[in-house]
JSON list of C-alpha atoms in Angstrom, two decimals:
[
{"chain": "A", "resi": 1, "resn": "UNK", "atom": "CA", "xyz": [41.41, 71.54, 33.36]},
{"chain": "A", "resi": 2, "resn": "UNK", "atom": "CA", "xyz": [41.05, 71.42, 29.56]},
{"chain": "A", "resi": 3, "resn": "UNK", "atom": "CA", "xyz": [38.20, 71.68, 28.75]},
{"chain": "A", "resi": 4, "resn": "UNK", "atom": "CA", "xyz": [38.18, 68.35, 26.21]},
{"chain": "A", "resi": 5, "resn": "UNK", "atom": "CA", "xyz": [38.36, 66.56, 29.29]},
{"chain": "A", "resi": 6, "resn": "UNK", "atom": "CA", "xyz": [34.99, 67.70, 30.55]},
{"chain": "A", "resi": 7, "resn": "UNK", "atom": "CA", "xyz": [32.66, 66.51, 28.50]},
{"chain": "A", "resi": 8, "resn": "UNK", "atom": "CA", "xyz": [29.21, 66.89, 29.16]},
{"chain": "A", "resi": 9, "resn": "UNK", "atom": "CA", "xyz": [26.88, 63.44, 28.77]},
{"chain": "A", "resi": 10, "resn": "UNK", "atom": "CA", "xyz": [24.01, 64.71, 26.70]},
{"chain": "A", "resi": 11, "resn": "UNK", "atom": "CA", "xyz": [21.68, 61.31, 28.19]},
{"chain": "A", "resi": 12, "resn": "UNK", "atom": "CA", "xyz": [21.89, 60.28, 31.68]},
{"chain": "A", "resi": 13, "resn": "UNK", "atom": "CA", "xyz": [24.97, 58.77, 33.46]},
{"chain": "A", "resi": 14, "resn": "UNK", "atom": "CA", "xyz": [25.84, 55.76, 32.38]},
{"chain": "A", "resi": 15, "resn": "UNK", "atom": "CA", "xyz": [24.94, 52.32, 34.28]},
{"chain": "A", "resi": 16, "resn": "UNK", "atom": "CA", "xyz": [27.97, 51.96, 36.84]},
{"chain": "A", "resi": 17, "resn": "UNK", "atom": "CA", "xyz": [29.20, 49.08, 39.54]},
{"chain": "A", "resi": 18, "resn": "UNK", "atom": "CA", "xyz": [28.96, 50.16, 42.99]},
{"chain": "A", "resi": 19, "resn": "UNK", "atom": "CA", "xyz": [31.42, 48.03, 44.39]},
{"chain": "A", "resi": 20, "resn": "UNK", "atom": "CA", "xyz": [34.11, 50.01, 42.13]},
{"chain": "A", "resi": 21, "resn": "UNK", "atom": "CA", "xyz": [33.23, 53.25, 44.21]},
{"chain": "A", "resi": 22, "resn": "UNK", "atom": "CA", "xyz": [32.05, 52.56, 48.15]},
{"chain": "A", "resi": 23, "resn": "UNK", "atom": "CA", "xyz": [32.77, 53.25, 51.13]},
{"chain": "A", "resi": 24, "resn": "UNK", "atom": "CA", "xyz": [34.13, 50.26, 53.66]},
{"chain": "A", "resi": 25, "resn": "UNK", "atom": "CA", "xyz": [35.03, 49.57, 56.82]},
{"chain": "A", "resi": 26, "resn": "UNK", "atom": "CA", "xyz": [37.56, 46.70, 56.48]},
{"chain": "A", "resi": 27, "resn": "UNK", "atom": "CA", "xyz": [40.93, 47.02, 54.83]},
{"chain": "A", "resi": 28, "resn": "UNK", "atom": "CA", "xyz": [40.89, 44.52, 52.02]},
{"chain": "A", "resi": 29, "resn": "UNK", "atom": "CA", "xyz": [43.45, 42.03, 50.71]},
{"chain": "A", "resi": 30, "resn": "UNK", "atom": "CA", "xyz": [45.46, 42.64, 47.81]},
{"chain": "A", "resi": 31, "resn": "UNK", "atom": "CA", "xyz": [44.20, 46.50, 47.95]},
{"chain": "A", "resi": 32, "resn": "UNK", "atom": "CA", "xyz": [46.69, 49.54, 47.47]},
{"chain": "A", "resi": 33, "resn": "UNK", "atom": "CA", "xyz": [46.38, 52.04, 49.86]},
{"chain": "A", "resi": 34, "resn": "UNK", "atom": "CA", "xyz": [46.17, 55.47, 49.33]},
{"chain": "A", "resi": 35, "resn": "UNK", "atom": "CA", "xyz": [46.91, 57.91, 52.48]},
{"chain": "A", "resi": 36, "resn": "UNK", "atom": "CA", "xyz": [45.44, 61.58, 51.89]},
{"chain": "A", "resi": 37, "resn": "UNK", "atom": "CA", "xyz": [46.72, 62.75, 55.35]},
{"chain": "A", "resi": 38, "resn": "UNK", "atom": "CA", "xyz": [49.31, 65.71, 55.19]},
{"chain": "A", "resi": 39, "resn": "UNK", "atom": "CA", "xyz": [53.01, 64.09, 53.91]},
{"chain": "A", "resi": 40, "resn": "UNK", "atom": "CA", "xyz": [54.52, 65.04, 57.69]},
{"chain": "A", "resi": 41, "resn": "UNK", "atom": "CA", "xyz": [51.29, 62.19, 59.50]},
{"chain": "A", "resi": 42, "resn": "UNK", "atom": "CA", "xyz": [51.53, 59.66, 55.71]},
{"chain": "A", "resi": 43, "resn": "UNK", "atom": "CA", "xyz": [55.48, 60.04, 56.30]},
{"chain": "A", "resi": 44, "resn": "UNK", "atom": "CA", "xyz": [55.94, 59.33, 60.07]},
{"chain": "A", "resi": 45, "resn": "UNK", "atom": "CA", "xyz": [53.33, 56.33, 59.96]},
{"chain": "A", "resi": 46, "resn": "UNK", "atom": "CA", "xyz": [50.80, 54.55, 57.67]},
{"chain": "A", "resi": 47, "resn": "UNK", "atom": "CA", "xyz": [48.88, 51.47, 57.04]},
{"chain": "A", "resi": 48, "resn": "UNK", "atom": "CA", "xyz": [51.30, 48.58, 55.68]},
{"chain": "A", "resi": 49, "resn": "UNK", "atom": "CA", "xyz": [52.30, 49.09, 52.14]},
{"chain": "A", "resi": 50, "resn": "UNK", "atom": "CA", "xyz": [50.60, 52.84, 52.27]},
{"chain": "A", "resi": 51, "resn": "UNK", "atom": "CA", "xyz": [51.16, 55.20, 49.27]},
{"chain": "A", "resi": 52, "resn": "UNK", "atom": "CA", "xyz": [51.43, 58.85, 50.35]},
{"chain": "A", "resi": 53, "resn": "UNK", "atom": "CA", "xyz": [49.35, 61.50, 48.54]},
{"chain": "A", "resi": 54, "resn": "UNK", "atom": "CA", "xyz": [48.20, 63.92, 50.35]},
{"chain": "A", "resi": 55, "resn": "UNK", "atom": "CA", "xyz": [44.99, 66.11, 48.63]},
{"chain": "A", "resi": 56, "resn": "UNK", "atom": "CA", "xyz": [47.11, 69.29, 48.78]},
{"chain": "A", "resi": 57, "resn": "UNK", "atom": "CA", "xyz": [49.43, 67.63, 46.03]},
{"chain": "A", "resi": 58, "resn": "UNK", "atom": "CA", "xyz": [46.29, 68.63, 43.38]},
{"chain": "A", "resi": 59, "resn": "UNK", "atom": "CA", "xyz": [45.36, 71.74, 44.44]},
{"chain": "A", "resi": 60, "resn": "UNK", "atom": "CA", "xyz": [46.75, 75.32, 43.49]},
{"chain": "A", "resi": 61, "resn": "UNK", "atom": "CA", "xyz": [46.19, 78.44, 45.85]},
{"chain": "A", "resi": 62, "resn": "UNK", "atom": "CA", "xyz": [42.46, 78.93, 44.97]},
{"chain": "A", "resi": 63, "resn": "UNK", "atom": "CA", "xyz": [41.79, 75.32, 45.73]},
{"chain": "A", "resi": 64, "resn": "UNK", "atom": "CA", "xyz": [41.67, 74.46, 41.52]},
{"chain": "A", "resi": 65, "resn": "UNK", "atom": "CA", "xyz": [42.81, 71.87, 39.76]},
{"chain": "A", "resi": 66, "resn": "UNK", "atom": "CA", "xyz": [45.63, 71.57, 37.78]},
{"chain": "A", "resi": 67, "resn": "UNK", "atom": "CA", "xyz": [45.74, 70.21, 33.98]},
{"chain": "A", "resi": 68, "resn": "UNK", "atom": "CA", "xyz": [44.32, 66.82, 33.06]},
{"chain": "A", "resi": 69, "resn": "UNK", "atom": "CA", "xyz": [48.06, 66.09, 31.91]},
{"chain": "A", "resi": 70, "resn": "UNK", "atom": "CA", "xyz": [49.33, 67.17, 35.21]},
{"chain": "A", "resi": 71, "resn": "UNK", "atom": "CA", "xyz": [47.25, 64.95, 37.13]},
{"chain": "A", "resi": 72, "resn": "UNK", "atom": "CA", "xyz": [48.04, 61.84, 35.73]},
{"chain": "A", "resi": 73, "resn": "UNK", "atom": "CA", "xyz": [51.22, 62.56, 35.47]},
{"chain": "A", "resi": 74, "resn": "UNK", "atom": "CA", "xyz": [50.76, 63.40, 39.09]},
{"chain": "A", "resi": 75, "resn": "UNK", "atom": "CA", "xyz": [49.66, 59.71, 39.51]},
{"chain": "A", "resi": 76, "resn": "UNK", "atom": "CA", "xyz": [52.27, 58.78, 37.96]},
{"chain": "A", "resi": 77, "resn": "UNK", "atom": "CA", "xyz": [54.69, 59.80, 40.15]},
{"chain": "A", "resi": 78, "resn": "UNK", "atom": "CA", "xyz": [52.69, 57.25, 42.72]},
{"chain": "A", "resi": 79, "resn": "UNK", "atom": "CA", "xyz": [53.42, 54.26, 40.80]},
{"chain": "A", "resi": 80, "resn": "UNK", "atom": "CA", "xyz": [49.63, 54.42, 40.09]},
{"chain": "A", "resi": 81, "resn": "UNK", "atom": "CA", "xyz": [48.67, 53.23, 36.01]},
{"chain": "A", "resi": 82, "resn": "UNK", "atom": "CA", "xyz": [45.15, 52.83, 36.73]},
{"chain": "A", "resi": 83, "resn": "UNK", "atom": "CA", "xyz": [44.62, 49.24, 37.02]},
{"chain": "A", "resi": 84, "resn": "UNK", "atom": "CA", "xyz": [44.86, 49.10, 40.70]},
{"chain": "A", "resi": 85, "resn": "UNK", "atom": "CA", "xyz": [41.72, 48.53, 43.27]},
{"chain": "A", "resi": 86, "resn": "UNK", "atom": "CA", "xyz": [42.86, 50.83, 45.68]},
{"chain": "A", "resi": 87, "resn": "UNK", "atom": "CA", "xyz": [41.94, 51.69, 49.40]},
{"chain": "A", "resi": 88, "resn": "UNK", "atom": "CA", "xyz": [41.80, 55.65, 50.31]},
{"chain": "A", "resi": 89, "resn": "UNK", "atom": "CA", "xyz": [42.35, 56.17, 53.84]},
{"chain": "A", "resi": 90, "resn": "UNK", "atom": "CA", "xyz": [42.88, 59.44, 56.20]},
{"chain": "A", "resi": 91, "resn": "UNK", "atom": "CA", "xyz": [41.58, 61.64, 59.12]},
{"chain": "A", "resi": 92, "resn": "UNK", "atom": "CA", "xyz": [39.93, 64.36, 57.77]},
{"chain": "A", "resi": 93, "resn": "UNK", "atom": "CA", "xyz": [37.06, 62.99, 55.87]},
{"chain": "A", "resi": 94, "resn": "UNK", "atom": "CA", "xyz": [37.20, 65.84, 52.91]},
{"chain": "A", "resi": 95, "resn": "UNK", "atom": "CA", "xyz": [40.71, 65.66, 51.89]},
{"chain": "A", "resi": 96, "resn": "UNK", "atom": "CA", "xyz": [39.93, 61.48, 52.23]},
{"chain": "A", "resi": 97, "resn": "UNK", "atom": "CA", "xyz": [37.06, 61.85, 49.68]},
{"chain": "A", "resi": 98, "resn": "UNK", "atom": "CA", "xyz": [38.50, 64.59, 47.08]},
{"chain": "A", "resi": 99, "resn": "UNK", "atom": "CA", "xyz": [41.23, 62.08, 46.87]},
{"chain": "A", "resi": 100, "resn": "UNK", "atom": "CA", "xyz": [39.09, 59.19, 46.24]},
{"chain": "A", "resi": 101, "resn": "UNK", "atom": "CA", "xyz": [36.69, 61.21, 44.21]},
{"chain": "A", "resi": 102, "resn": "UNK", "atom": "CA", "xyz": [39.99, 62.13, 42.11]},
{"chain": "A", "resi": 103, "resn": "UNK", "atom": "CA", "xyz": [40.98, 58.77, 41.78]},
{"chain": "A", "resi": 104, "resn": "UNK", "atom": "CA", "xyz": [37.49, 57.76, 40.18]},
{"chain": "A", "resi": 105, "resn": "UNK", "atom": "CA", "xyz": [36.95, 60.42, 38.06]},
{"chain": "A", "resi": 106, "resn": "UNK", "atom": "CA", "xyz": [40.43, 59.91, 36.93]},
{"chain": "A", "resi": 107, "resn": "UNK", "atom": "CA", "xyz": [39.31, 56.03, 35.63]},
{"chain": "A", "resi": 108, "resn": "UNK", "atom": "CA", "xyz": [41.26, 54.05, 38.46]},
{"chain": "A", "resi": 109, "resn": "UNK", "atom": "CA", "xyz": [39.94, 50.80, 38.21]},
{"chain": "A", "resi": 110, "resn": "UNK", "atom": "CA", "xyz": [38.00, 50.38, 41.57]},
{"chain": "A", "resi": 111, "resn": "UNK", "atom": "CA", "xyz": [38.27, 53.12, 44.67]},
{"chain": "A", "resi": 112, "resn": "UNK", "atom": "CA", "xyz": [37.26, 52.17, 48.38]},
{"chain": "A", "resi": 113, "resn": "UNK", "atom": "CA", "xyz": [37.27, 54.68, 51.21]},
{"chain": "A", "resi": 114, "resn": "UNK", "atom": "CA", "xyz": [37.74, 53.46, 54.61]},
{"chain": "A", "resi": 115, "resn": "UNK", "atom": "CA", "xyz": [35.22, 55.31, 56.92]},
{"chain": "A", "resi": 116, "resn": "UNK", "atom": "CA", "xyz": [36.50, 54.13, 59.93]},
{"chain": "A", "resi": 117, "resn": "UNK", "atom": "CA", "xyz": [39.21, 55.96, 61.97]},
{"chain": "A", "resi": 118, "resn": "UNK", "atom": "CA", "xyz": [42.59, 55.47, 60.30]},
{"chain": "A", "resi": 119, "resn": "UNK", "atom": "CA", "xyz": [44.98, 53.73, 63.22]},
{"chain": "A", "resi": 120, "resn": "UNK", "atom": "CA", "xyz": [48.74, 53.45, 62.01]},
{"chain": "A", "resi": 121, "resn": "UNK", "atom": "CA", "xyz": [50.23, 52.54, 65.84]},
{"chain": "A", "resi": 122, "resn": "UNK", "atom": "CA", "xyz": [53.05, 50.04, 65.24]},
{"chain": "A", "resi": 123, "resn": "UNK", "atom": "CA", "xyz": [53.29, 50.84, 61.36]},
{"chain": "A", "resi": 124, "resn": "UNK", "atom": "CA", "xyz": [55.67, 51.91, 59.70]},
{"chain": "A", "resi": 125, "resn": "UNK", "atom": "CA", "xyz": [55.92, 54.63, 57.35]},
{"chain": "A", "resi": 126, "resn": "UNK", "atom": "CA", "xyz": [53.92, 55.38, 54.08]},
{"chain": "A", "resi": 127, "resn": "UNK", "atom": "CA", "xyz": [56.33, 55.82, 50.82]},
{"chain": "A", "resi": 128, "resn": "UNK", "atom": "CA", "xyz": [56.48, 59.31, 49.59]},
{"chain": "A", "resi": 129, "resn": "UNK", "atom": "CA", "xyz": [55.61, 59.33, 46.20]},
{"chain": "A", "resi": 130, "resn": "UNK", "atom": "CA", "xyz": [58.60, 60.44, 43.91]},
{"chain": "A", "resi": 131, "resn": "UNK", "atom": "CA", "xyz": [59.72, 63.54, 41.76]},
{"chain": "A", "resi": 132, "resn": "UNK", "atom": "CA", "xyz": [59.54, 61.64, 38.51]},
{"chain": "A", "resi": 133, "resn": "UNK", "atom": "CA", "xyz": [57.15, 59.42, 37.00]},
{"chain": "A", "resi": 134, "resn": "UNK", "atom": "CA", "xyz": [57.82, 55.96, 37.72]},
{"chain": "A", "resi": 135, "resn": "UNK", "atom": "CA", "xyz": [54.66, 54.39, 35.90]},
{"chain": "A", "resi": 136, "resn": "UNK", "atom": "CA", "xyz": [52.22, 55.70, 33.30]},
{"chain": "A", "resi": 137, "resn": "UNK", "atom": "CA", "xyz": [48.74, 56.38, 33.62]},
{"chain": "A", "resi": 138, "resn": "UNK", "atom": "CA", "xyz": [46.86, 54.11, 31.28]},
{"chain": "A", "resi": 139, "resn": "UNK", "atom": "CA", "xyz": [43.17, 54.30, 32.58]},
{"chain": "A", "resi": 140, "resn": "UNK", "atom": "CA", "xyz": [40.62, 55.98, 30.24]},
{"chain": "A", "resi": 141, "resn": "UNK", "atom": "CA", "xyz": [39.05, 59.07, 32.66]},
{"chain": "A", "resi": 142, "resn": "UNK", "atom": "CA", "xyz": [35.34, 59.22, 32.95]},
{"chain": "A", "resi": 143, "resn": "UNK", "atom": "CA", "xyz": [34.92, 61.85, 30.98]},
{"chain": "A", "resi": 144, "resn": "UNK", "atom": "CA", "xyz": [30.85, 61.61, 31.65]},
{"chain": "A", "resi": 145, "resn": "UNK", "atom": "CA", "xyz": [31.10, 62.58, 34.89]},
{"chain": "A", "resi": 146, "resn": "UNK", "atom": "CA", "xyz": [32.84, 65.62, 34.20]},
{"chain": "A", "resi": 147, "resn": "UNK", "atom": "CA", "xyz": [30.71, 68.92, 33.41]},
{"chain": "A", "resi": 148, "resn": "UNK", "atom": "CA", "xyz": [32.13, 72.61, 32.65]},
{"chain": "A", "resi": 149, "resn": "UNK", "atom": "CA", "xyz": [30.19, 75.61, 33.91]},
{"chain": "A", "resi": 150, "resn": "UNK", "atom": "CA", "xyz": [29.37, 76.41, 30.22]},
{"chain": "A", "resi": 151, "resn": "UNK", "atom": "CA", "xyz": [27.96, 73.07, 29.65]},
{"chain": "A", "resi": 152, "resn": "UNK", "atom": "CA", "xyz": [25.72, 73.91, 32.90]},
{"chain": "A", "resi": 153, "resn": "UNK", "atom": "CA", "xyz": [24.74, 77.37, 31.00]},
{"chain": "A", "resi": 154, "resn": "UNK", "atom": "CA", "xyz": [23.85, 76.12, 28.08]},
{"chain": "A", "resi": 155, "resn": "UNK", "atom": "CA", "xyz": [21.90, 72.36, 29.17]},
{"chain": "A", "resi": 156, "resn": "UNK", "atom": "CA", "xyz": [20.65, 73.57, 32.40]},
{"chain": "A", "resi": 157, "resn": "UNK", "atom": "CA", "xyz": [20.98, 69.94, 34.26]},
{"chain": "A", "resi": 158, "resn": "UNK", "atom": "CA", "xyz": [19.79, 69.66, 37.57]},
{"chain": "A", "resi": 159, "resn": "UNK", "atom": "CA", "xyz": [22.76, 71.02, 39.99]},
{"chain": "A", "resi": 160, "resn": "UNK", "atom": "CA", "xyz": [23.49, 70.19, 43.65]},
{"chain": "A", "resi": 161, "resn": "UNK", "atom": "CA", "xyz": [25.44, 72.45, 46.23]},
{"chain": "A", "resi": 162, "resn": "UNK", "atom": "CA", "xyz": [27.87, 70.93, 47.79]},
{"chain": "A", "resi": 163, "resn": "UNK", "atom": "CA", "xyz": [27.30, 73.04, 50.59]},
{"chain": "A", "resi": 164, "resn": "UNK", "atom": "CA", "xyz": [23.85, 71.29, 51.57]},
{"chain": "A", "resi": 165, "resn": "UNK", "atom": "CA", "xyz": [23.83, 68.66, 53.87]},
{"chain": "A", "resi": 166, "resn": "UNK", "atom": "CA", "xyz": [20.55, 67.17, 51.98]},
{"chain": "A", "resi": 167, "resn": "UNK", "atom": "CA", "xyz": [20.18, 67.62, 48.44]},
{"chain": "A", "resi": 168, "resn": "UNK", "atom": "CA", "xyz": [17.00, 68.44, 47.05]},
{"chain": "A", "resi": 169, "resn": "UNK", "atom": "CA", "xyz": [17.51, 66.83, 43.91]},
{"chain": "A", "resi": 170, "resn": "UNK", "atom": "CA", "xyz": [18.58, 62.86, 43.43]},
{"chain": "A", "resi": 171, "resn": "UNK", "atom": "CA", "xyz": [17.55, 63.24, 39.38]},
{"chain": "A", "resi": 172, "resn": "UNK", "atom": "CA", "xyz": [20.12, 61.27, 37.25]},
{"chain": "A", "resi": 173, "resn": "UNK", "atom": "CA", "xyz": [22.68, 63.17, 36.18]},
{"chain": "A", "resi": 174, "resn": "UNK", "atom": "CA", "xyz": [22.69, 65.72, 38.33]},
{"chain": "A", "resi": 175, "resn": "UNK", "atom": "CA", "xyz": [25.74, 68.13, 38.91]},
{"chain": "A", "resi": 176, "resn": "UNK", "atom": "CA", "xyz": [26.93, 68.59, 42.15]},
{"chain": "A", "resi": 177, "resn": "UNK", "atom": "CA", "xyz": [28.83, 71.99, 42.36]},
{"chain": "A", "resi": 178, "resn": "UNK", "atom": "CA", "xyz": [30.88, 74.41, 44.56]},
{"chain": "A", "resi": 179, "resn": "UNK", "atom": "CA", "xyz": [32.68, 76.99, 45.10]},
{"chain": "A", "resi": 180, "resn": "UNK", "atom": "CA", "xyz": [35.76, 75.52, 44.70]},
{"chain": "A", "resi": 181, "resn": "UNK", "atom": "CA", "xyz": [37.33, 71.85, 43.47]},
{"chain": "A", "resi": 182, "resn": "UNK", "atom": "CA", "xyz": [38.02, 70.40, 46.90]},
{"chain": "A", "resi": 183, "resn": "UNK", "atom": "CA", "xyz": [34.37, 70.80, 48.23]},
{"chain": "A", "resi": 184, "resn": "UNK", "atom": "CA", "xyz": [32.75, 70.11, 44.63]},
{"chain": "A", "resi": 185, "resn": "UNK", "atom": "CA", "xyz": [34.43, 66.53, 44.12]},
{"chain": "A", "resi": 186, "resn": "UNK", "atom": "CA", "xyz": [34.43, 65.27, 48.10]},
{"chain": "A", "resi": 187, "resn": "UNK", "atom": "CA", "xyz": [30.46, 66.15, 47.98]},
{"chain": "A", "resi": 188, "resn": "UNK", "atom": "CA", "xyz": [30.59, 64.12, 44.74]},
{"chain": "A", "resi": 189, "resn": "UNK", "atom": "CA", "xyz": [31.99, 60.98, 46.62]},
{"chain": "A", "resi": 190, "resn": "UNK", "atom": "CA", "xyz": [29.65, 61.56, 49.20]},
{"chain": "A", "resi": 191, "resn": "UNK", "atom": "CA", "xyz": [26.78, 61.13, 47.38]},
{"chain": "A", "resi": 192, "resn": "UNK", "atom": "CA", "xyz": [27.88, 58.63, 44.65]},
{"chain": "A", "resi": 193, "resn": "UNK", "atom": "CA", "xyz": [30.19, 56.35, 46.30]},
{"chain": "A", "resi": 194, "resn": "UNK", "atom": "CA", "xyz": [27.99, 57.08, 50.34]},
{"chain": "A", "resi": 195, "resn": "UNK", "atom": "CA", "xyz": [24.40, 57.28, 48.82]},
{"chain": "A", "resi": 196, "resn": "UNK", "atom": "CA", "xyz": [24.57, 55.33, 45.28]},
{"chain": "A", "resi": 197, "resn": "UNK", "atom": "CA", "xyz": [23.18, 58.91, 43.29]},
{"chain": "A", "resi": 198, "resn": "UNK", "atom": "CA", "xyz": [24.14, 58.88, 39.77]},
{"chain": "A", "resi": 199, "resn": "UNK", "atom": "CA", "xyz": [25.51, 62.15, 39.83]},
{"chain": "A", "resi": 200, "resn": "UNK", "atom": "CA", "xyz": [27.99, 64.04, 38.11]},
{"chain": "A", "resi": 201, "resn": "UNK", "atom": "CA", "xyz": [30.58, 66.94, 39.09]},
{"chain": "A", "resi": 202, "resn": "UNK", "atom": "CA", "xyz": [31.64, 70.89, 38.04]},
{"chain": "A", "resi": 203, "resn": "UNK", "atom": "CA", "xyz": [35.42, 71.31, 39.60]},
{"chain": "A", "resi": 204, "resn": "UNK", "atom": "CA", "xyz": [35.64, 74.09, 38.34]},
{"chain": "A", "resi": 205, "resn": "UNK", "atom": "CA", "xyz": [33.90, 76.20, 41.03]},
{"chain": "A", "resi": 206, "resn": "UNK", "atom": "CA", "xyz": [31.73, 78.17, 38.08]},
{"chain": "A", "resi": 207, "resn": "UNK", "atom": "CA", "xyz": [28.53, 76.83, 38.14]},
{"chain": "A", "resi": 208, "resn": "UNK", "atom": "CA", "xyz": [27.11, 78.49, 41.52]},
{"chain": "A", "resi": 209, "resn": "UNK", "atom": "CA", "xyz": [26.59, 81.23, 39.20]},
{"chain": "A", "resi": 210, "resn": "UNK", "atom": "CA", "xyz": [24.95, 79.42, 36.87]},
{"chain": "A", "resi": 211, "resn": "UNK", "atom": "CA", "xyz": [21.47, 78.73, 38.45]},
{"chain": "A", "resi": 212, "resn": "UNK", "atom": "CA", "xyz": [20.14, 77.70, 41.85]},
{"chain": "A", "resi": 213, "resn": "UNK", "atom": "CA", "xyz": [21.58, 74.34, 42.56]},
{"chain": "A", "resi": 214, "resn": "UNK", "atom": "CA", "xyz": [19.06, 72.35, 44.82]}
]
């Protein structure tokens, strides 16, 4: 992604709600729902009212993002502006929480991810989301949480791998990183939205080479 997009937050994180990014295991009222589930599962059946968007939708062949632009445009094409508290739901709990973790970092206005099993018998289908944009992404991204590998180089923050079931490191700020997008922002979610740390994310699968994440 551009790299103006990834600014680095030269104090700690700022202060943050956790009810806009949890985990939950009710579906709430009034909530759009987000299904990250491959198109063919979202398509044949969903929760009521169930947006498709699968996590392979933002990912080239290496796993990396595409352009800031892209992504909201991307949204777009979801009838997603930003504004919405939305509901991220699937089976495999990854793709579930890159999507979610997407979602936040892209400023939607409040993300919960449903950890229980996702059970769509006697639904009906989840809408595909179209080929054009059908509503415009007006949510500002957060930017802080956002850090390029050279940022990494150059401030040395505290880094996490993703890889690591248990973190060494719960310091403020700290950048959770892997070797790829996918793994770096579901490991985000997991520890922000699952655990309540304040931390931050490289998706740009760089920063392994940076320094020894803890």
């Amino acid at each position: 992604m551009r790299s103006a997009l990834f600014a680095l937050a030269l104090i700690a994180a700022p202060a943050w709600a956790a009810s806009d990014f949890a985990y939950t295991r009710k579906v709430g009222a009034g909530e759009a729902v987000i299904d990250s589930r491959p198109l063919a599962d979202c398509s044949r059946a969903s929760l009521p009212g169930a947006r498709c968007l699968p996590a392979e939708d933002f990912l080239g062949t290496s796993r990396q993002l595409p352009s800031a632009r892209d992504i909201l445009w991307l949204l777009g094409t979801a009838g997603l502006d930003g504004s919405e508290s939305v509901l991220v739901v699937g089976q495999d709990e990854t793709a579930r929480d890159f999507v979610a973790g997407l979602l936040y970092l892209a400023g939607q206005k409040s993300v919960r991810i449903l950890s229980e099993p996702l059970r769509t018998q006697g639904h009906g289908a989840g809408a595909a989301r179209g080929v054009v944009r059908s509503t415009v992404w007006t949510a500002p991204m957060r930017d802080r949480l956002w850090v390029l590998g050279a940022d990494i180089l150059r401030n040395k923050p505290a880094l996490i791998d993703a890889r690591q079931a248990k973190p060494k490191s719960s310091a403020s700020g700290a950048v959770v990183v892997a070797d790829d997008a996918y793994q770096a922002i579901a490991r985000f979610t997991q520890l922000r939205a699952g655990r309540g740390l304040a931390v931050r994310v490289d998706p740009d699968g760089l920063a392994l080479a940076a320094g020894s994440a803890q």
